[in-house]
Structures are given as C-alpha cells and as structure tokens.
JSON list of C-alpha atoms in Angstrom, two decimals:
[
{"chain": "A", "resi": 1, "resn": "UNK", "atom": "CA", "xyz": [-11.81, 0.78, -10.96]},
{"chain": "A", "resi": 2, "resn": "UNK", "atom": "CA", "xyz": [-8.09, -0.09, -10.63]},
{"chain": "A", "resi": 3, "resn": "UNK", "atom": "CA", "xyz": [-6.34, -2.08, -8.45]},
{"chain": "A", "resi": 4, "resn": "UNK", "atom": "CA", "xyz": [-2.86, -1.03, -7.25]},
{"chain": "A", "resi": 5, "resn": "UNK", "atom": "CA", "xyz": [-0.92, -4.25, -6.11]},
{"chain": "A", "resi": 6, "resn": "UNK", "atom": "CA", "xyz": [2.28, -4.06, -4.18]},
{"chain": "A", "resi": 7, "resn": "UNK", "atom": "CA", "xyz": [4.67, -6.72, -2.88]},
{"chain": "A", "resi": 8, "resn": "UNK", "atom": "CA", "xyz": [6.62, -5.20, 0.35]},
{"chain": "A", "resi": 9, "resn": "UNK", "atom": "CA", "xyz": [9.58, -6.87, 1.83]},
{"chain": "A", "resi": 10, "resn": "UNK", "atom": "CA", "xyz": [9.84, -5.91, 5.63]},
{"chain": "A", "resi": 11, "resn": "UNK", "atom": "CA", "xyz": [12.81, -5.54, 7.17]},
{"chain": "A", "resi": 12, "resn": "UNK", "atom": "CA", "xyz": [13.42, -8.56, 9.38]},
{"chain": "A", "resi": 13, "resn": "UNK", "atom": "CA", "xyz": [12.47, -8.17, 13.07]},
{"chain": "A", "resi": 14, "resn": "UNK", "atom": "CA", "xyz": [9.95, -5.25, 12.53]},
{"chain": "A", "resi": 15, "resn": "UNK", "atom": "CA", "xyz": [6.66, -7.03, 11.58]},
{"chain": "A", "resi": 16, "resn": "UNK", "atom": "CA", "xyz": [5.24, -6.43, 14.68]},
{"chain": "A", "resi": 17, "resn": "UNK", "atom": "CA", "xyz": [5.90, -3.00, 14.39]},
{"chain": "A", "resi": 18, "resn": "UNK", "atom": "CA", "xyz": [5.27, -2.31, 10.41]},
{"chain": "A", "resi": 19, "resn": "UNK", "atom": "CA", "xyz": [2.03, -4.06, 11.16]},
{"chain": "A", "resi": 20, "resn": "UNK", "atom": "CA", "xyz": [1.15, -1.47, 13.68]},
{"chain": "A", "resi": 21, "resn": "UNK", "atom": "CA", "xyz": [2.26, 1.21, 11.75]},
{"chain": "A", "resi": 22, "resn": "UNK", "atom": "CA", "xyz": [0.05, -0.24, 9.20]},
{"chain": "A", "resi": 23, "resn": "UNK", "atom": "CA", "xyz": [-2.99, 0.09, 10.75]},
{"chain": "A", "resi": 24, "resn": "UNK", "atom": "CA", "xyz": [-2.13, 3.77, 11.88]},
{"chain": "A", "resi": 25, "resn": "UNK", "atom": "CA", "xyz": [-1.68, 4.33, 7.69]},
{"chain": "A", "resi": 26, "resn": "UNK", "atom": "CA", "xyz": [-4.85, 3.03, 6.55]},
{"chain": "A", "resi": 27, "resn": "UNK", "atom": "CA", "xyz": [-6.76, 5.71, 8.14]},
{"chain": "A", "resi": 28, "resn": "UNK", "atom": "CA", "xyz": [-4.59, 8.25, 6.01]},
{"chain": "A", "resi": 29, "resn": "UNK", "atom": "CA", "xyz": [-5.17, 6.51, 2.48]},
{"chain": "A", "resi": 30, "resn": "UNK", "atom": "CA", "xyz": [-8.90, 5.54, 3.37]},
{"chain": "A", "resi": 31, "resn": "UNK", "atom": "CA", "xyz": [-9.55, 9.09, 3.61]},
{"chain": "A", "resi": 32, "resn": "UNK", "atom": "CA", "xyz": [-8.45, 9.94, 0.15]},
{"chain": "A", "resi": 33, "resn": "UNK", "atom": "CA", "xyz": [-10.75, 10.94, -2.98]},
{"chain": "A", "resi": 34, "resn": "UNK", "atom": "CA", "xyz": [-11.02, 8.48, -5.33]},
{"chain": "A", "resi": 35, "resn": "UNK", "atom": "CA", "xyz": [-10.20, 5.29, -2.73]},
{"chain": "A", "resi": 36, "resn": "UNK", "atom": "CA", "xyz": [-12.36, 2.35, -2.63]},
{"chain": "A", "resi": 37, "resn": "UNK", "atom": "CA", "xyz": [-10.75, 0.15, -0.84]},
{"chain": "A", "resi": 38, "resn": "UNK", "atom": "CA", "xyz": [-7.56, -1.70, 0.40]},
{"chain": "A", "resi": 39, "resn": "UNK", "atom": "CA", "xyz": [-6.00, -5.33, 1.98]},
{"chain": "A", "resi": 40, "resn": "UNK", "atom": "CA", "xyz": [-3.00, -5.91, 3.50]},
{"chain": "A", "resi": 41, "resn": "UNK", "atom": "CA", "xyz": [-1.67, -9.74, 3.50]},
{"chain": "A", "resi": 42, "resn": "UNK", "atom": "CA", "xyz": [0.72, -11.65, 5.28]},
{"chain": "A", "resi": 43, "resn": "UNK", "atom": "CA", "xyz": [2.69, -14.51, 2.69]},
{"chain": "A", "resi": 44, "resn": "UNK", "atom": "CA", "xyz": [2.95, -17.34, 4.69]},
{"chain": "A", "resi": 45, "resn": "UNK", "atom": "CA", "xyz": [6.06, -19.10, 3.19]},
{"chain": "A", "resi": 46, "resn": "UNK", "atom": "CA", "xyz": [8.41, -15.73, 3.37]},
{"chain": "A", "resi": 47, "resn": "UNK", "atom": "CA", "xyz": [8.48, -14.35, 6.63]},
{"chain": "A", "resi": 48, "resn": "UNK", "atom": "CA", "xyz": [8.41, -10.51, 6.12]},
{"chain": "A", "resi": 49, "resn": "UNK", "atom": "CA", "xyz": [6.78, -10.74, 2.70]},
{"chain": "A", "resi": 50, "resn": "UNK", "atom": "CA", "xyz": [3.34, -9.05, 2.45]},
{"chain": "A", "resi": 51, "resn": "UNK", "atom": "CA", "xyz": [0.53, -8.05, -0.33]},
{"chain": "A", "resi": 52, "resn": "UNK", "atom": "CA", "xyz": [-1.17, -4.82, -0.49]},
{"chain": "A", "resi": 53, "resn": "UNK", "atom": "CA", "xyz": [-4.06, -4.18, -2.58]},
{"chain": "A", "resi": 54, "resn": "UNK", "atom": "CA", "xyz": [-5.94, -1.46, -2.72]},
{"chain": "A", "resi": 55, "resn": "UNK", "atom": "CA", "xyz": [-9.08, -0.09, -5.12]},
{"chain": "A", "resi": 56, "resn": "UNK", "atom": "CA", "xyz": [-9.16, 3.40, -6.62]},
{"chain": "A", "resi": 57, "resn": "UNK", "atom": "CA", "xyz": [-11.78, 5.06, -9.13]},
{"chain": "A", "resi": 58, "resn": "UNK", "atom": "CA", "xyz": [-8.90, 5.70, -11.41]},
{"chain": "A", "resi": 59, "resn": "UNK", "atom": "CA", "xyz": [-5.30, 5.82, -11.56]},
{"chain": "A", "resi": 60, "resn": "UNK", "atom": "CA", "xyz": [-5.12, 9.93, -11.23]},
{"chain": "A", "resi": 61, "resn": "UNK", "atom": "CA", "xyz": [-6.61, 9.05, -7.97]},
{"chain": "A", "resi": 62, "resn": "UNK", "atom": "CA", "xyz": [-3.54, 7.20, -6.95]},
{"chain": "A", "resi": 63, "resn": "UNK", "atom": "CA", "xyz": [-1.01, 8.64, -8.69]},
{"chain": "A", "resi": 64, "resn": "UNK", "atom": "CA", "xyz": [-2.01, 12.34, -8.50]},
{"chain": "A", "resi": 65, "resn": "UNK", "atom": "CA", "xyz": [-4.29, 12.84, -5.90]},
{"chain": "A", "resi": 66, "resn": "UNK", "atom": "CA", "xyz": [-3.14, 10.46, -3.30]},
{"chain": "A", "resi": 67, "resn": "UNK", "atom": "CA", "xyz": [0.77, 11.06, -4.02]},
{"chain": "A", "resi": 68, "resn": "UNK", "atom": "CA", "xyz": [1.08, 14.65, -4.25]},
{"chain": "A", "resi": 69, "resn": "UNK", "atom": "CA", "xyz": [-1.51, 15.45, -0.89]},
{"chain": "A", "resi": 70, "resn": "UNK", "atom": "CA", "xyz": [0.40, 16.39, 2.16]},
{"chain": "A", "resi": 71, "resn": "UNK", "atom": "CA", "xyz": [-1.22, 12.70, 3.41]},
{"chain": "A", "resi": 72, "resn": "UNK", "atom": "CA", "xyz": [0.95, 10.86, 1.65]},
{"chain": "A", "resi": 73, "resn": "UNK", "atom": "CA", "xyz": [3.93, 12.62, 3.08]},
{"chain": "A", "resi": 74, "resn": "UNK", "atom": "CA", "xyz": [2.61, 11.35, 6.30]},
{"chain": "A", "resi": 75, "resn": "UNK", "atom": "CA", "xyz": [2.07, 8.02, 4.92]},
{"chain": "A", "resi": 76, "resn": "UNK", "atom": "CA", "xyz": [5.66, 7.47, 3.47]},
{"chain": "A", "resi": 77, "resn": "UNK", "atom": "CA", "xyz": [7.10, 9.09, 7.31]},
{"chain": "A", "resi": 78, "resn": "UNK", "atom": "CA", "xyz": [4.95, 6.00, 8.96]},
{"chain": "A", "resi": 79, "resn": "UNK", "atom": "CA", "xyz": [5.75, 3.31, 6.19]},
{"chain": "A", "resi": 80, "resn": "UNK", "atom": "CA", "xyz": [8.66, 3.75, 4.05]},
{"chain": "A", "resi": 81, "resn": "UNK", "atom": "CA", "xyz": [11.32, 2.86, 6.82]},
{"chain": "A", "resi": 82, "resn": "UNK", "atom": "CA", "xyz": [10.27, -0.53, 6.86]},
{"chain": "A", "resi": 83, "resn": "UNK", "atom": "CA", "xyz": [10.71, -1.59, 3.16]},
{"chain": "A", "resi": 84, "resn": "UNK", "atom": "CA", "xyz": [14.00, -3.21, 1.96]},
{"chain": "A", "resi": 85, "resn": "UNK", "atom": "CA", "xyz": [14.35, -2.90, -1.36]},
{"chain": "A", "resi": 86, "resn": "UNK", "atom": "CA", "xyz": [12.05, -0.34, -1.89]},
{"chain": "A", "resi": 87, "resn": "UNK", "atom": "CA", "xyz": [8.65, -1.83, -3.68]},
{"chain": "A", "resi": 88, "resn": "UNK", "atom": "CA", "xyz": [7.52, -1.70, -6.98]},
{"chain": "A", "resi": 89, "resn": "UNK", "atom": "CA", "xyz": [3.70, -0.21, -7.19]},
{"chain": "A", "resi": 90, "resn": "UNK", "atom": "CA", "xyz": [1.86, -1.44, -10.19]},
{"chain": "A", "resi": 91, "resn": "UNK", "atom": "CA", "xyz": [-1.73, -0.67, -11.38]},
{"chain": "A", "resi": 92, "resn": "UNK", "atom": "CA", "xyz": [-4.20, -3.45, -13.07]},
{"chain": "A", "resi": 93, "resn": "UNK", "atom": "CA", "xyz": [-7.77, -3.37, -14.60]},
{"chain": "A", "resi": 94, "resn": "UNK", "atom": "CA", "xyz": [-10.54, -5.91, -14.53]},
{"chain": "A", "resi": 95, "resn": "UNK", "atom": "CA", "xyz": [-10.35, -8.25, -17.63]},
{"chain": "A", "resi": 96, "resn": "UNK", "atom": "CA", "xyz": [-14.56, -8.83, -17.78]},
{"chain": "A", "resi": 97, "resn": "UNK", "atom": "CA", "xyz": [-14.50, -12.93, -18.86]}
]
C-alpha cells in the first residue's frame, strides 16, 4: 500500500466551492484500479490550507493508471483551478515498528 499525501492551498474565498467540487472528484478517483482509499482535511490554523490522503495498491496505480486515464483529465478540469501554488504530490510507505 502507499499513501499519496498532498498539502493544497485554496485560493482564498473559494472553499465553499473547492469543497463542493471536491466531493464531485472523489467519485472520479474512487473509481480507479488500484485505489483504496482517500481523506480530505481541513487545517484549522490556515484558512484555505487542506490535507489529502489517499491509499493506492502501488504507486503505478497513481502515477500511471490514475494520471494518464481520461478520469484524471476530468479530475484536474474540476480541481486544479483552485490551487495556488500548484501542490506538491508525494508518495510514502508504512515503516512496520
């Protein structure tokens, strides 16, 4: 399993509406091979500042087969409007302790 983490900055004044769009979005990526799961969080000291998680089986899953599907091309038209800057995506694995 991997865990793609994401800090997105929304552009100020269109929670409301990023948060809608949001929604709309996770019925694209939840319908993808390969996803297990995903969160969306709200920071509560930066207003605009959020947290996305979500699990995949592997990182080809993300990277390949969630980018380059004509799904993500609907995802970025609902989503990437809202981000200023642009986020960074990284990837993590479980550390077993």
């Amino acid at each position: 399993m991997i865990l793609e983490a994401v800090i997105l900055h929304v552009k100020s004044g269109l929670e409301s509406d990023f948060e809608a769009a949001f929604k709309k979005a996770s019925t694209i990526i939840s319908s993808m091979d390969g996803y297990i799961s995903h969160e969306l969080h709200r920071c509560i000291e930066v207003q605009g500042k959020y947290l996305l998680l979500v699990r995949w089986e592997s990182l080809e899953s993300h990277t390949v087969g969630f980018r380059n599907s004509a799904e993500y091309q609907e995802w970025k038209k609902l989503l990437h409007h809202f981000y200023e800057p642009f986020p960074t995506v990284e990837h993590f694995e479980k550390i077993e302790i």
